[in-house]
Amino acid sequence: MLLSLYFLFGVATALEVLPPVQWTKISGKPSGFSIDKIPKSIFVYSDFAEHVDTEGLTLIPPTAFEFAETFRNDLSDLFGGHWTLKRTKKFQGAGIYLGKFRRDATKLTYENGVPTEEGYELEVSGNGVYIGGTGSRGLFWGTRTLLQELLIKDGSLPPGRIVDAPAYATRGYMLDAGRKWYAPSFLKELCTYASFFKISEFHYHSSDNYPLNRGHNETWSEVFSHFSLYPENPELQGIVQRPNETLSRADFEDFQHHCAQRGVTVIPEIEAPGHCLSITKWKPELALAKKDLLNLSHPESIPTVKAIWSEFLPWFETKEVHIGADEYDSTLADVYINFVNEMSDFVNTTFGKRVRIWGTHEPSENLTVSKDIIIQHWQYGQSDPVVLQRDGYEQINSEDWWAYMSLKNDHTPIFPAPYPQFYNVTRTMNFANVPGWQWEPSLFNPVNITEQLAPGASGNRGATLAAWSDSGPDATTQLEGYYAMREGIPAMAARAWSGARGRRITASTLPASIAFLAPKAPGQNLDRRFPNSKGSHQKSLLKWTRKSSKKPVSLGKGSYGPPYTLTLGISAPFKLTGPDSTLAFETVTSNTTNTATLVFSTNDNFPYPLRSVSESDGHDPGHPGRIWTNLTSSSHAPLAITLPATIRLETDVVNGSRVWVNDAFAGRFEVFVFGGRNTLFSWSQMALVAPLDDISGGLDSLVLEAGTSG
């Protein structure tokens, strides 16, 4: 359920950092720290500057000094000024000092008792701040706490000390890039955002297809499927359907490096033997009757999968990879188990990496999945966390009841769990619908609530939320993937960090804390705010009026994201462009009818014409933004607009982009979405950012105002 975001001026002291921390007062140090009153100097102690962690999953771990460089850039981004970064062997006067944890580092452990390199201390005094890490990542997480505290407390902190460490190593999020293209710049921004809240893993689901169990098996060759990595080997390029929507090796290496510099490891997934229409379209002879399942008994199936992995494993700078392996045919359990075990052995012996799979029900009287394989539990009936712990498996909590989103629409009427289009923060704050019982990674079962793992259970690696692009590539913009997780990432990360032993989230201030911190996360601008308006409540943001000539005009403002109101005075066809989208007055052909209307186009080339919709439709509280096709009050036909006209476009992430023409409600920009098992159809809202770079044609005036959330 999407939180109603709010922020009240004057209540900043009620906000809290995420994950929450516990301050201890330091006696005898009455003066605190103000970022405006000390030299803009960061010192890294020389005996720690080149420290590199060894226990994390990345194969490209940054040094403590590299993390300090990221911190220096973030300080400048958030508080201005030129900050210097130097190595030092001794105290140099007032400033911010970074180094090693000054007490017994083995005392800082995960909840299972294993020492962690992610722990830190943060001490504030009148001379400045000291942050010490049990490892380089711990040092970096300490800088995240400091930045959040400085933002919340307006740059001044009282004297005190924090000692903190995560309860679980896996604090992750998954993005389905197999059914929706996400550009490298977006992936890096999303990673930057998540790291601000101490997320440790980005699970990149690189290949998938629209589910054939929704009635599409007969037209399987036409169903959208995608493989988002572009193989350098020409013999493997048949798995790619859209070469322009892929990451090259250089792209992927840059993505991984960017994330590693912010403490996040990319966990790549290539899905097989199910969900692999990209392979069976290329080699139809390898398919079972259900065409997105590989026939593992075919002599070329496993060699083909190994060839694909051999191509990409050298790209992957991580100790663990994900081979998918869910929702196969349970009547073929033995061949399935042989496959996952053989792939685990292959990946480990040839490239030295461990394998993860999704939990899946494959009953066999003869074989068992190797205990070297990590199980990512996602649904009861597919795996049982208590049994996995008893049998000695390592596992990750992605129980769909709390962890899953289906971007744009849920799976109604598929049960047991309709998946919300936005992360359901209420299920984190009230696990199993028990008021005040905050979820943490030992909690899996929302039905039989006594059937949970013990906090810190030996096999529990942690948790990963999951955003699925089940509705296909045109059902969301790239930024709508961010909107779906915007609140979930800080809420889930806070509980995965704290576990059962740490501080709980203050429920009453959580919406305000996220609303305040999210747009300020340094190094990213996923909310698409103007540089001087991030987190601002200024109503009027931009006014422009054409004075005479119809020549093209450059506003140079990029994009502005929801919520906003954009009012346009239009005298003739025009085009308004930006880095994320284009808004134009165009002629649309639909059912042999030509209609002159507004068309929004995204940067991944999907057009959305303005369609006729009743103002009262799309407000089903159980399915926000969704209009079922059995409703007759909306025609969804492209809407003809007569010029000249005044257009008012209001956008928020729940209701999407809606349009008023000459002050009369006209319709919205939307997408047709399949539902259920291809038995329910609906139209759903598109929340599109305002393009504000270049103007051509008959646009005479423009006013941009900040809006309110729906």
Short mmCIF file of C-alpha atoms in Angstrom, two decimals, residues 154-626:
data_model
loop_
_atom_site.label_atom_id
_atom_site.label_comp_id
_atom_site.label_asym_id
_atom_site.label_seq_id
_atom_site.Cartn_x
_atom_site.Cartn_y
_atom_site.Cartn_z
CA ASP A 154 20.16 20.98 9.73
CA GLY A 155 23.91 20.47 9.86
CA SER A 156 24.41 20.48 13.64
CA LEU A 157 24.80 17.46 15.92
CA PRO A 158 25.11 17.23 19.71
CA PRO A 159 28.03 15.26 21.17
CA GLY A 160 27.41 11.53 21.22
CA ARG A 161 28.39 8.12 19.95
CA ILE A 162 26.81 5.38 17.86
CA VAL A 163 27.97 1.76 17.60
CA ASP A 164 26.03 -0.10 14.94
CA ALA A 165 26.11 -3.25 12.79
CA PRO A 166 23.62 -5.01 10.51
CA ALA A 167 21.69 -8.07 11.65
CA TYR A 168 21.87 -9.66 8.17
CA ALA A 169 24.34 -9.50 5.29
CA THR A 170 21.72 -9.73 2.53
CA ARG A 171 19.62 -6.58 2.41
CA GLY A 172 18.61 -6.53 -1.21
CA TYR A 173 16.16 -5.56 -3.92
CA MET A 174 15.44 -7.26 -7.23
CA LEU A 175 14.46 -5.56 -10.46
CA ASP A 176 12.92 -7.54 -13.33
CA ALA A 177 14.88 -6.32 -16.36
CA GLY A 178 13.78 -9.36 -18.38
CA ARG A 179 10.32 -7.97 -19.15
CA LYS A 180 11.20 -4.28 -19.13
CA TRP A 181 14.28 -2.45 -20.38
CA TYR A 182 16.14 -0.31 -17.86
CA ALA A 183 18.93 1.95 -19.08
CA PRO A 184 22.40 1.91 -17.46
CA SER A 185 21.95 5.43 -16.11
CA PHE A 186 18.71 4.42 -14.36
CA LEU A 187 20.27 1.27 -12.90
CA LYS A 188 23.14 3.28 -11.42
CA GLU A 189 20.83 5.94 -9.99
CA LEU A 190 18.63 3.28 -8.39
CA CYS A 191 21.71 1.65 -6.86
CA THR A 192 22.86 5.02 -5.52
CA TYR A 193 19.45 5.66 -3.97
CA ALA A 194 19.30 2.25 -2.30
CA SER A 195 22.80 2.49 -0.85
CA PHE A 196 21.80 5.64 1.06
CA PHE A 197 19.65 3.34 3.21
CA LYS A 198 22.38 0.68 3.57
CA ILE A 199 21.08 -1.80 0.99
CA SER A 200 23.82 -4.33 0.21
CA GLU A 201 22.63 -6.17 -2.94
CA PHE A 202 21.05 -5.35 -6.29
CA HIS A 203 19.56 -8.56 -7.74
CA TYR A 204 19.46 -7.97 -11.51
CA HIS A 205 16.92 -10.32 -13.18
CA SER A 206 18.28 -10.18 -16.72
CA SER A 207 16.00 -12.48 -18.73
CA ASP A 208 12.32 -13.44 -18.74
CA ASN A 209 9.11 -13.39 -20.76
CA TYR A 210 5.44 -12.60 -20.41
CA PRO A 211 3.92 -15.58 -18.54
CA LEU A 212 2.61 -18.19 -20.97
CA ASN A 213 0.36 -19.62 -18.24
CA ARG A 214 -1.85 -16.61 -18.85
CA GLY A 215 -3.25 -18.06 -22.03
CA HIS A 216 -0.54 -17.19 -24.51
CA ASN A 217 0.99 -20.58 -25.25
CA GLU A 218 -0.67 -20.80 -28.67
CA THR A 219 0.96 -17.51 -29.76
CA TRP A 220 4.21 -18.12 -27.89
CA SER A 221 6.42 -16.99 -30.76
CA GLU A 222 4.82 -13.52 -30.61
CA VAL A 223 5.00 -13.12 -26.83
CA PHE A 224 7.41 -10.54 -25.52
CA SER A 225 10.64 -11.95 -24.13
CA HIS A 226 13.89 -10.27 -23.43
CA PHE A 227 17.52 -10.98 -22.72
CA SER A 228 19.06 -7.76 -21.46
CA LEU A 229 22.78 -8.63 -21.80
CA TYR A 230 24.36 -8.54 -25.26
CA PRO A 231 26.72 -11.47 -25.89
CA GLU A 232 29.98 -10.71 -27.64
CA ASN A 233 29.99 -14.19 -29.19
CA PRO A 234 28.02 -13.96 -32.48
CA GLU A 235 26.88 -17.56 -32.11
CA LEU A 236 24.87 -16.61 -28.99
CA GLN A 237 23.29 -13.40 -30.22
CA GLY A 238 20.12 -15.23 -31.24
CA ILE A 239 18.91 -15.01 -27.63
CA VAL A 240 18.53 -11.24 -28.03
CA GLN A 241 15.29 -9.87 -29.48
CA ARG A 242 16.00 -6.14 -29.03
CA PRO A 243 19.73 -5.41 -29.43
CA ASN A 244 19.19 -1.70 -28.71
CA GLU A 245 17.79 -2.64 -25.27
CA THR A 246 20.77 -4.53 -23.92
CA LEU A 247 23.79 -3.90 -21.74
CA SER A 248 27.21 -4.46 -23.29
CA ARG A 249 30.05 -5.91 -21.25
CA ALA A 250 31.39 -2.39 -20.74
CA ASP A 251 27.94 -1.21 -19.60
CA PHE A 252 27.59 -4.05 -17.12
CA GLU A 253 31.10 -3.67 -15.74
CA ASP A 254 30.51 0.06 -15.26
CA PHE A 255 27.20 -0.69 -13.52
CA GLN A 256 28.85 -3.17 -11.14
CA HIS A 257 31.74 -0.83 -10.39
CA HIS A 258 29.39 2.06 -9.68
CA CYS A 259 27.38 -0.04 -7.24
CA ALA A 260 30.49 -1.46 -5.54
CA GLN A 261 31.71 2.08 -4.88
CA ARG A 262 28.53 2.54 -2.83
CA GLY A 263 28.70 -0.76 -0.94
CA VAL A 264 26.24 -2.64 -3.17
CA THR A 265 26.99 -5.93 -4.94
CA VAL A 266 25.15 -6.70 -8.19
CA ILE A 267 23.78 -10.28 -8.17
CA PRO A 268 23.04 -11.18 -11.82
CA GLU A 269 20.38 -13.73 -12.72
CA ILE A 270 19.93 -15.62 -16.00
CA GLU A 271 16.69 -17.61 -15.80
CA ALA A 272 16.43 -21.30 -16.80
CA PRO A 273 14.97 -23.89 -17.28
CA GLY A 274 11.66 -21.98 -16.97
CA HIS A 275 10.88 -18.43 -18.05
CA CYS A 276 13.33 -18.81 -20.93
CA LEU A 277 11.40 -17.96 -24.06
CA SER A 278 14.42 -15.99 -25.23
CA ILE A 279 16.19 -19.36 -25.63
CA THR A 280 13.28 -21.38 -27.05
CA LYS A 281 12.42 -18.73 -29.65
CA TRP A 282 16.02 -18.98 -30.77
CA LYS A 283 16.08 -22.79 -30.64
CA PRO A 284 12.45 -24.06 -30.72
CA GLU A 285 13.60 -27.67 -30.72
CA LEU A 286 14.68 -27.22 -27.07
CA ALA A 287 11.18 -26.38 -25.79
CA LEU A 288 8.64 -28.51 -23.96
CA ALA A 289 4.94 -28.30 -24.84
CA LYS A 290 4.79 -25.21 -22.63
CA LYS A 291 7.08 -23.22 -24.82
CA ASP A 292 8.95 -21.20 -22.23
CA LEU A 293 10.21 -24.36 -20.50
CA LEU A 294 13.41 -26.01 -21.67
CA ASN A 295 13.28 -29.72 -22.44
CA LEU A 296 16.15 -30.74 -20.18
CA SER A 297 16.17 -34.21 -21.70
CA HIS A 298 17.16 -32.78 -25.08
CA PRO A 299 20.91 -33.36 -25.52
CA GLU A 300 21.52 -29.71 -26.50
CA SER A 301 19.59 -28.00 -23.68
CA ILE A 302 22.11 -28.05 -20.85
CA PRO A 303 25.11 -27.40 -23.17
CA THR A 304 23.23 -24.35 -24.49
CA VAL A 305 22.63 -23.00 -20.99
CA LYS A 306 26.27 -23.63 -20.08
CA ALA A 307 27.42 -21.84 -23.21
CA ILE A 308 25.35 -18.78 -22.24
CA TRP A 309 26.74 -18.81 -18.71
CA SER A 310 30.29 -19.29 -20.03
CA GLU A 311 29.83 -16.12 -22.06
CA PHE A 312 28.64 -13.99 -19.17
CA LEU A 313 30.31 -15.39 -16.06
CA PRO A 314 33.54 -13.50 -16.83
CA TRP A 315 31.46 -10.31 -16.74
CA PHE A 316 30.13 -10.92 -13.24
CA GLU A 317 32.26 -9.40 -10.46
CA THR A 318 30.57 -11.32 -7.66
CA LYS A 319 31.12 -14.49 -5.65
CA GLU A 320 27.48 -15.56 -6.18
CA VAL A 321 25.14 -15.65 -9.16
CA HIS A 322 21.48 -16.59 -9.60
CA ILE A 323 20.41 -19.22 -12.15
CA GLY A 324 16.65 -18.74 -11.65
CA ALA A 325 15.29 -22.30 -11.78
CA ASP A 326 11.73 -21.66 -10.61
CA GLU A 327 8.27 -22.69 -11.83
CA TYR A 328 9.39 -25.67 -13.87
CA ASP A 329 7.28 -28.80 -14.46
CA SER A 330 6.99 -30.62 -11.11
CA THR A 331 6.40 -33.93 -12.92
CA LEU A 332 9.97 -33.67 -14.18
CA ALA A 333 11.54 -33.31 -10.74
CA ASP A 334 14.52 -35.59 -11.29
CA VAL A 335 15.72 -33.93 -14.48
CA TYR A 336 15.19 -30.53 -12.84
CA ILE A 337 17.27 -31.44 -9.77
CA ASN A 338 19.99 -32.92 -11.96
CA PHE A 339 20.03 -29.64 -13.90
CA VAL A 340 20.42 -27.30 -10.91
CA ASN A 341 23.05 -29.52 -9.33
CA GLU A 342 24.98 -29.82 -12.57
CA MET A 343 24.82 -26.04 -13.12
CA SER A 344 25.98 -25.44 -9.55
CA ASP A 345 28.97 -27.72 -10.08
CA PHE A 346 29.73 -26.12 -13.43
CA VAL A 347 29.61 -22.54 -12.14
CA ASN A 348 31.65 -23.41 -9.06
CA THR A 349 34.34 -25.55 -10.63
CA THR A 350 34.90 -23.40 -13.71
CA PHE A 351 34.46 -19.91 -12.27
CA GLY A 352 34.60 -20.34 -8.48
CA LYS A 353 31.15 -18.92 -7.78
CA ARG A 354 28.19 -20.16 -5.72
CA VAL A 355 24.69 -20.45 -7.14
CA ARG A 356 21.33 -19.20 -5.96
CA ILE A 357 17.94 -20.50 -7.14
CA TRP A 358 14.36 -19.58 -6.43
CA GLY A 359 12.60 -21.99 -4.10
CA THR A 360 10.47 -24.37 -6.13
CA HIS A 361 8.39 -27.48 -5.58
CA GLU A 362 10.06 -30.35 -7.43
CA PRO A 363 9.18 -33.55 -5.53
CA SER A 364 11.62 -36.41 -5.97
CA GLU A 365 12.09 -39.69 -4.13
CA ASN A 366 15.59 -40.11 -5.51
CA LEU A 367 17.40 -36.77 -5.61
CA THR A 368 17.90 -33.62 -3.55
CA VAL A 369 19.11 -30.16 -4.43
CA SER A 370 22.73 -29.69 -3.38
CA LYS A 371 23.24 -27.89 -0.08
CA ASP A 372 25.89 -25.77 -1.80
CA ILE A 373 22.96 -23.98 -3.48
CA ILE A 374 21.33 -21.00 -1.76
CA ILE A 375 17.53 -21.06 -1.87
CA GLN A 376 15.65 -17.79 -2.34
CA HIS A 377 12.28 -18.58 -0.78
CA TRP A 378 9.40 -16.71 -2.41
CA GLN A 379 6.18 -18.63 -1.75
CA TYR A 380 4.81 -21.39 0.45
CA GLY A 381 3.96 -24.41 -1.64
CA GLN A 382 7.22 -23.80 -3.50
CA SER A 383 9.54 -24.07 -0.49
CA ASP A 384 9.28 -24.05 3.31
CA PRO A 385 11.83 -21.94 5.24
CA VAL A 386 11.57 -24.04 8.41
CA VAL A 387 12.30 -27.22 6.43
CA LEU A 388 15.15 -25.53 4.56
CA GLN A 389 16.74 -24.48 7.86
CA ARG A 390 16.24 -27.95 9.34
CA ASP A 391 17.82 -29.59 6.28
CA GLY A 392 20.89 -27.37 6.33
CA TYR A 393 20.27 -24.99 3.40
CA GLU A 394 21.19 -21.35 3.29
CA GLN A 395 18.26 -19.21 2.25
CA ILE A 396 17.06 -15.68 1.53
CA ASN A 397 13.67 -14.33 2.56
CA SER A 398 11.70 -13.05 -0.44
CA GLU A 399 8.31 -14.31 0.77
CA ASP A 400 5.89 -12.83 -1.75
CA TRP A 401 3.34 -11.71 0.86
CA TRP A 402 5.65 -8.91 2.00
CA ALA A 403 8.37 -8.77 -0.67
CA TYR A 404 6.65 -8.76 -4.07
CA MET A 405 5.34 -6.06 -6.38
CA SER A 406 3.87 -6.51 -9.85
CA LEU A 407 4.60 -3.20 -11.51
CA LYS A 408 1.42 -1.46 -12.62
CA ASN A 409 -1.07 -4.21 -11.72
CA ASP A 410 -1.46 -7.11 -9.33
CA HIS A 411 -2.18 -10.69 -10.44
CA THR A 412 -5.90 -10.68 -9.65
CA PRO A 413 -7.51 -13.20 -9.67
CA ILE A 414 -4.41 -15.40 -9.16
CA PHE A 415 -4.03 -16.44 -5.55
CA PRO A 416 -2.72 -16.78 -2.86
CA ALA A 417 -1.17 -13.33 -3.01
CA PRO A 418 -2.28 -10.47 -5.23
CA TYR A 419 0.87 -8.42 -5.69
CA PRO A 420 0.57 -4.65 -5.19
CA GLN A 421 1.93 -2.27 -7.79
CA PHE A 422 3.72 -0.34 -5.03
CA TYR A 423 5.69 -1.96 -2.22
CA ASN A 424 3.27 -2.58 0.64
CA VAL A 425 4.90 -0.75 3.57
CA THR A 426 1.92 -1.64 5.74
CA ARG A 427 2.92 -5.31 5.54
CA THR A 428 6.39 -4.39 6.77
CA MET A 429 5.07 -2.35 9.66
CA ASN A 430 2.26 -4.80 10.54
CA PHE A 431 3.51 -8.28 9.66
CA ALA A 432 0.76 -10.91 9.26
CA ASN A 433 -1.70 -8.00 9.66
CA VAL A 434 -0.78 -7.80 13.35
CA PRO A 435 -0.69 -4.11 14.30
CA GLY A 436 2.78 -2.98 15.33
CA TRP A 437 4.53 -6.31 14.63
CA GLN A 438 7.33 -5.04 12.41
CA TRP A 439 8.65 -7.51 9.86
CA GLU A 440 12.30 -8.55 9.90
CA PRO A 441 14.14 -11.29 7.94
CA SER A 442 13.36 -14.14 10.34
CA LEU A 443 9.63 -13.64 9.70
CA PHE A 444 8.38 -15.61 6.70
CA ASN A 445 4.94 -17.02 7.39
CA PRO A 446 2.03 -14.52 7.52
CA VAL A 447 -0.56 -17.29 8.03
CA ASN A 448 0.85 -19.79 10.54
CA ILE A 449 2.56 -17.07 12.48
CA THR A 450 4.31 -19.41 14.94
CA GLU A 451 6.14 -21.11 12.03
CA GLN A 452 9.06 -18.71 11.69
CA LEU A 453 12.83 -19.03 11.85
CA ALA A 454 14.63 -18.05 15.01
CA PRO A 455 16.21 -14.58 14.77
CA GLY A 456 19.72 -14.99 13.44
CA ALA A 457 19.12 -18.58 12.31
CA SER A 458 22.33 -20.03 10.91
CA GLY A 459 20.93 -20.55 7.41
CA ASN A 460 19.19 -17.20 7.02
CA ARG A 461 21.25 -14.86 4.84
CA GLY A 462 18.73 -12.02 5.00
CA ALA A 463 16.07 -10.67 2.68
CA THR A 464 15.41 -9.25 -0.79
CA LEU A 465 12.30 -7.43 -2.02
CA ALA A 466 11.27 -7.95 -5.64
CA ALA A 467 9.77 -5.68 -8.29
CA TRP A 468 8.38 -7.72 -11.20
CA SER A 469 7.59 -6.35 -14.64
CA ASP A 470 4.86 -8.95 -15.18
CA SER A 471 2.68 -6.62 -17.24
CA GLY A 472 5.28 -6.19 -19.95
CA PRO A 473 7.63 -3.55 -21.34
CA ASP A 474 5.09 -0.82 -22.11
CA ALA A 475 3.12 -1.05 -18.84
CA THR A 476 5.56 1.14 -16.93
CA THR A 477 8.13 3.78 -17.52
CA GLN A 478 11.59 3.13 -16.14
CA LEU A 479 10.97 5.71 -13.42
CA GLU A 480 7.74 3.97 -12.40
CA GLY A 481 9.96 1.06 -11.36
CA TYR A 482 11.55 3.48 -8.92
CA TYR A 483 8.20 4.83 -7.72
CA ALA A 484 7.13 1.28 -6.87
CA MET A 485 10.16 0.76 -4.59
CA ARG A 486 10.76 4.32 -3.41
CA GLU A 487 9.25 3.79 0.04
CA GLY A 488 9.87 0.06 0.23
CA ILE A 489 13.65 0.24 -0.06
CA PRO A 490 14.24 2.43 3.03
CA ALA A 491 11.55 0.64 5.09
CA MET A 492 12.69 -2.88 4.22
CA ALA A 493 16.39 -1.99 4.48
CA ALA A 494 15.83 -0.57 7.96
CA ARG A 495 14.21 -3.77 9.23
CA ALA A 496 16.74 -6.05 7.51
CA TRP A 497 19.56 -4.02 9.10
CA SER A 498 18.05 -4.01 12.59
CA GLY A 499 16.59 -7.54 12.63
CA ALA A 500 15.05 -8.66 15.89
CA ARG A 501 17.79 -7.11 18.04
CA GLY A 502 17.98 -3.57 16.70
CA ARG A 503 15.89 -0.43 16.84
CA ARG A 504 12.41 -0.56 15.39
CA ILE A 505 11.12 2.06 12.99
CA THR A 506 9.08 4.83 14.58
CA ALA A 507 5.83 4.21 12.74
CA SER A 508 4.36 7.66 13.33
CA THR A 509 7.26 9.43 11.60
CA LEU A 510 8.12 6.91 8.88
CA PRO A 511 6.16 8.66 6.08
CA ALA A 512 7.74 12.00 6.92
CA SER A 513 11.21 10.51 7.28
CA ILE A 514 11.02 8.92 3.81
CA ALA A 515 9.48 12.04 2.28
CA PHE A 516 12.32 14.13 3.67
CA LEU A 517 15.26 11.80 2.99
CA ALA A 518 14.37 10.14 -0.34
CA PRO A 519 14.79 13.16 -2.65
CA LYS A 520 17.96 14.16 -0.82
CA ALA A 521 19.83 10.88 -1.31
CA PRO A 522 23.08 12.18 -2.84
CA GLY A 523 24.33 11.26 -6.28
CA GLN A 524 20.91 10.65 -7.82
CA ASN A 525 17.78 12.51 -8.91
CA LEU A 526 15.19 9.81 -9.53
CA ASP A 527 12.41 12.13 -8.37
CA ARG A 528 13.53 14.42 -11.21
CA ARG A 529 13.65 17.63 -9.19
CA PHE A 530 15.41 20.85 -10.13
CA PRO A 531 18.73 21.14 -8.29
CA ASN A 532 17.50 23.91 -6.00
CA SER A 533 14.10 22.32 -5.33
CA LYS A 534 14.95 18.81 -4.03
CA GLY A 535 12.62 18.36 -1.10
CA SER A 536 11.29 21.90 -1.57
CA HIS A 537 7.65 22.85 -1.09
CA GLN A 538 7.75 25.80 -3.43
CA LYS A 539 4.49 25.84 -5.41
CA SER A 540 5.46 27.70 -8.58
CA LEU A 541 8.56 26.21 -10.20
CA LEU A 542 8.76 27.48 -13.77
CA LYS A 543 6.95 30.05 -15.93
CA TRP A 544 7.62 30.65 -19.61
CA THR A 545 5.76 32.69 -22.25
CA ARG A 546 6.60 33.05 -25.93
CA LYS A 547 7.12 36.68 -26.73
CA SER A 548 7.06 36.68 -30.52
CA SER A 549 8.91 34.27 -32.80
CA LYS A 550 7.90 30.65 -33.29
CA LYS A 551 11.52 29.59 -33.41
CA PRO A 552 12.58 26.60 -31.29
CA VAL A 553 13.34 27.45 -27.68
CA SER A 554 15.64 25.73 -25.21
CA LEU A 555 14.46 25.74 -21.60
CA GLY A 556 17.29 23.45 -20.50
CA LYS A 557 15.44 22.20 -17.43
CA GLY A 558 15.56 18.46 -18.13
CA SER A 559 12.62 16.67 -16.50
CA TYR A 560 10.38 17.20 -13.51
CA GLY A 561 8.72 14.24 -11.80
CA PRO A 562 5.42 13.73 -10.03
CA PRO A 563 3.59 15.17 -8.29
CA TYR A 564 3.29 18.24 -10.52
CA THR A 565 0.84 20.35 -12.53
CA LEU A 566 1.84 21.48 -16.02
CA THR A 567 -0.33 24.10 -17.76
CA LEU A 568 0.23 24.71 -21.47
CA GLY A 569 -1.14 27.33 -23.82
CA ILE A 570 -1.25 25.72 -27.30
CA SER A 571 -2.06 27.44 -30.60
CA ALA A 572 -0.73 24.86 -33.09
CA PRO A 573 0.98 21.44 -33.16
CA PHE A 574 4.06 21.46 -30.95
CA LYS A 575 6.71 19.25 -29.38
CA LEU A 576 8.10 19.51 -25.84
CA THR A 577 11.11 17.26 -25.27
CA GLY A 578 13.26 16.14 -22.35
CA PRO A 579 15.72 13.40 -21.42
CA ASP A 580 13.03 11.01 -20.17
CA SER A 581 10.00 11.78 -22.35
CA THR A 582 8.40 13.84 -25.11
CA LEU A 583 4.97 15.49 -25.16
CA ALA A 584 3.61 16.41 -28.59
CA PHE A 585 0.42 17.23 -30.48
CA GLU A 586 0.19 14.50 -33.12
CA THR A 587 -2.22 12.56 -35.30
CA VAL A 588 -2.95 9.06 -34.00
CA THR A 589 -4.39 6.30 -36.19
CA SER A 590 -6.75 3.97 -34.32
CA ASN A 591 -9.19 1.56 -36.00
CA THR A 592 -8.70 3.45 -39.28
CA THR A 593 -9.70 6.71 -37.55
CA ASN A 594 -7.24 9.61 -37.42
CA THR A 595 -7.34 11.65 -34.24
CA ALA A 596 -5.33 14.79 -33.47
CA THR A 597 -4.40 14.61 -29.80
CA LEU A 598 -1.65 14.82 -27.22
CA VAL A 599 0.86 11.98 -27.21
CA PHE A 600 3.39 11.26 -24.48
CA SER A 601 6.38 9.16 -25.56
CA THR A 602 8.99 7.68 -23.24
CA ASN A 603 12.73 7.43 -23.77
CA ASP A 604 12.27 3.71 -24.51
CA ASN A 605 10.00 4.58 -27.45
CA PHE A 606 6.52 3.67 -26.23
CA PRO A 607 3.80 6.20 -27.21
CA TYR A 608 0.78 6.91 -25.01
CA PRO A 609 -1.96 8.99 -26.67
CA LEU A 610 -4.41 10.88 -24.49
CA ARG A 611 -7.49 8.68 -24.12
CA SER A 612 -11.06 9.48 -23.19
CA VAL A 613 -11.71 8.42 -19.58
CA SER A 614 -14.43 9.29 -17.12
CA GLU A 615 -13.13 11.44 -14.27
CA SER A 616 -14.67 9.05 -11.74
CA ASP A 617 -12.93 5.94 -13.13
CA GLY A 618 -9.61 4.60 -11.93
CA HIS A 619 -10.15 5.12 -8.20
CA ASP A 620 -10.75 1.56 -7.01
CA PRO A 621 -8.92 1.62 -3.64
CA GLY A 622 -7.95 -2.03 -4.02
CA HIS A 623 -6.48 -1.49 -7.49
CA PRO A 624 -5.34 2.14 -7.70
CA GLY A 625 -5.28 3.51 -11.22
CA ARG A 626 -6.88 0.43 -12.76
#
